[in-house]
Amino acid sequence: MSAGGFCKLPGGSVVVALTLPAPGPGEGAVRVLVHAVNRARALTRLRNLGLRAVYLRGNSHPPTPDEITAVLHHPDGLVWREAPDLSEAALWRSIRALKISHSGV
């Protein structure tokens, strides 16, 4: 099960954050952030990318202010990085990079 949460923004849109198992071999996880009109749309965006079993149950791990800023400044509104790496050196990447880097698996 994924850990995650959401934050409603003043404009009415939401940022959903999910920590999911890494798609590649081995241990690890990724933190995925999605900006959308509502929670359902955010999850639909992830499901359309092939993450079919993504659900948001509760709000145990909502996005931090830094995560919200990262996803709002990305043109796609959909970013990820390895979790639980919370250092400043960990860069947010486009979801396309996740799909390409693990497509050969």
mmCIF file of C-alpha atoms in Angstrom:
data_model
loop_
_atom_site.group_PDB
_atom_site.id
_atom_site.type_symbol
_atom_site.label_atom_id
_atom_site.label_comp_id
_atom_site.label_asym_id
_atom_site.label_seq_id
_atom_site.Cartn_x
_atom_site.Cartn_y
_atom_site.Cartn_z
ATOM 1 C CA MET A 1 0.000 0.000 0.000
ATOM 2 C CA SER A 2 1.235 3.475 -0.770
ATOM 3 C CA ALA A 3 1.643 6.217 1.795
ATOM 4 C CA GLY A 4 0.411 9.574 0.719
ATOM 5 C CA GLY A 5 -1.727 12.591 1.190
ATOM 6 C CA PHE A 6 -2.971 15.743 -0.434
ATOM 7 C CA CYS A 7 -3.115 19.477 0.060
ATOM 8 C CA LYS A 8 -5.868 21.719 -1.259
ATOM 9 C CA LEU A 9 -4.539 24.972 -2.677
ATOM 10 C CA PRO A 10 -6.257 28.383 -2.350
ATOM 11 C CA GLY A 11 -7.288 28.289 -6.026
ATOM 12 C CA GLY A 12 -9.236 25.058 -5.468
ATOM 13 C CA SER A 13 -6.762 22.671 -7.109
ATOM 14 C CA VAL A 14 -4.899 19.982 -5.179
ATOM 15 C CA VAL A 15 -1.417 18.527 -4.930
ATOM 16 C CA VAL A 16 -1.360 14.793 -4.270
ATOM 17 C CA ALA A 17 1.799 13.122 -2.949
ATOM 18 C CA LEU A 18 2.290 9.342 -2.961
ATOM 19 C CA THR A 19 5.211 7.175 -1.908
ATOM 20 C CA LEU A 20 5.205 4.095 -4.134
ATOM 21 C CA PRO A 21 7.491 1.057 -4.502
ATOM 22 C CA ALA A 22 10.148 1.664 -7.134
ATOM 23 C CA PRO A 23 9.222 0.133 -10.498
ATOM 24 C CA GLY A 24 12.665 -1.372 -11.019
ATOM 25 C CA PRO A 25 14.299 -4.381 -9.401
ATOM 26 C CA GLY A 26 15.496 -4.183 -5.818
ATOM 27 C CA GLU A 27 14.362 -2.304 -2.784
ATOM 28 C CA GLY A 28 13.363 1.317 -2.708
ATOM 29 C CA ALA A 29 10.552 3.711 -3.247
ATOM 30 C CA VAL A 30 9.728 6.853 -5.166
ATOM 31 C CA ARG A 31 7.793 9.914 -4.086
ATOM 32 C CA VAL A 32 5.396 11.060 -6.803
ATOM 33 C CA LEU A 33 3.695 14.474 -6.824
ATOM 34 C CA VAL A 34 0.730 15.369 -9.000
ATOM 35 C CA HIS A 35 -0.989 18.739 -9.437
ATOM 36 C CA ALA A 36 -4.591 18.484 -10.653
ATOM 37 C CA VAL A 37 -8.056 19.990 -10.384
ATOM 38 C CA ASN A 38 -9.103 17.441 -7.735
ATOM 39 C CA ARG A 39 -7.888 14.216 -6.096
ATOM 40 C CA ALA A 40 -9.731 11.979 -8.530
ATOM 41 C CA ARG A 41 -8.112 13.694 -11.518
ATOM 42 C CA ALA A 42 -4.681 13.409 -9.926
ATOM 43 C CA LEU A 43 -5.067 9.660 -9.473
ATOM 44 C CA THR A 44 -6.465 9.327 -12.991
ATOM 45 C CA ARG A 45 -3.347 11.034 -14.365
ATOM 46 C CA LEU A 46 -1.199 8.405 -12.642
ATOM 47 C CA ARG A 47 -3.399 5.530 -13.779
ATOM 48 C CA ASN A 48 -3.210 6.767 -17.365
ATOM 49 C CA LEU A 49 0.576 6.479 -17.110
ATOM 50 C CA GLY A 50 0.306 2.796 -16.218
ATOM 51 C CA LEU A 51 0.184 2.965 -12.422
ATOM 52 C CA ARG A 52 -3.123 1.122 -12.259
ATOM 53 C CA ALA A 53 -3.204 0.147 -8.590
ATOM 54 C CA VAL A 54 -2.683 3.637 -7.136
ATOM 55 C CA TYR A 55 -5.087 4.655 -4.391
ATOM 56 C CA LEU A 56 -5.091 7.462 -1.858
ATOM 57 C CA ARG A 57 -6.442 6.346 1.475
ATOM 58 C CA GLY A 58 -6.270 9.015 4.131
ATOM 59 C CA ASN A 59 -3.936 11.934 4.454
ATOM 60 C CA SER A 60 -1.104 10.462 6.509
ATOM 61 C CA HIS A 61 1.790 11.874 4.438
ATOM 62 C CA PRO A 62 0.668 15.128 2.775
ATOM 63 C CA PRO A 63 3.065 17.054 0.547
ATOM 64 C CA THR A 64 5.470 19.427 2.236
ATOM 65 C CA PRO A 65 5.631 23.104 1.207
ATOM 66 C CA ASP A 66 8.847 22.382 -0.732
ATOM 67 C CA GLU A 67 7.158 19.530 -2.607
ATOM 68 C CA ILE A 68 4.188 21.730 -3.468
ATOM 69 C CA THR A 69 6.522 24.393 -4.843
ATOM 70 C CA ALA A 70 8.395 21.807 -6.916
ATOM 71 C CA VAL A 71 5.294 20.419 -8.601
ATOM 72 C CA LEU A 72 3.725 23.833 -9.201
ATOM 73 C CA HIS A 73 6.844 25.042 -11.001
ATOM 74 C CA HIS A 74 7.084 21.991 -13.253
ATOM 75 C CA PRO A 75 5.394 22.382 -16.665
ATOM 76 C CA ASP A 76 3.795 18.908 -16.535
ATOM 77 C CA GLY A 77 2.646 19.188 -12.917
ATOM 78 C CA LEU A 78 3.866 15.633 -12.350
ATOM 79 C CA VAL A 79 7.274 14.924 -10.772
ATOM 80 C CA TRP A 80 9.090 12.232 -8.756
ATOM 81 C CA ARG A 81 12.269 11.540 -6.819
ATOM 82 C CA GLU A 82 13.673 8.658 -4.856
ATOM 83 C CA ALA A 83 12.246 8.310 -1.350
ATOM 84 C CA PRO A 84 12.930 8.754 1.506
ATOM 85 C CA ASP A 85 15.780 10.958 0.254
ATOM 86 C CA LEU A 86 14.753 14.348 1.589
ATOM 87 C CA SER A 87 18.084 16.073 1.052
ATOM 88 C CA GLU A 88 18.414 19.219 -0.978
ATOM 89 C CA ALA A 89 20.668 17.356 -3.433
ATOM 90 C CA ALA A 90 17.822 15.073 -4.543
ATOM 91 C CA LEU A 91 16.360 16.649 -7.647
ATOM 92 C CA TRP A 92 12.775 16.334 -8.765
ATOM 93 C CA ARG A 93 12.469 14.660 -12.150
ATOM 94 C CA SER A 94 9.800 14.523 -14.786
ATOM 95 C CA ILE A 95 7.618 11.405 -14.797
ATOM 96 C CA ARG A 96 8.980 10.706 -18.285
ATOM 97 C CA ALA A 97 12.402 10.063 -16.733
ATOM 98 C CA LEU A 98 10.928 7.427 -14.417
ATOM 99 C CA LYS A 99 9.256 5.619 -17.287
ATOM 100 C CA ILE A 100 12.367 5.716 -19.492
ATOM 101 C CA SER A 101 14.835 4.730 -16.777
ATOM 102 C CA HIS A 102 12.793 1.654 -15.807
ATOM 103 C CA SER A 103 11.341 0.685 -19.190
ATOM 104 C CA GLY A 104 13.965 -1.973 -19.866
ATOM 105 C CA VAL A 105 12.979 -3.948 -16.782
#
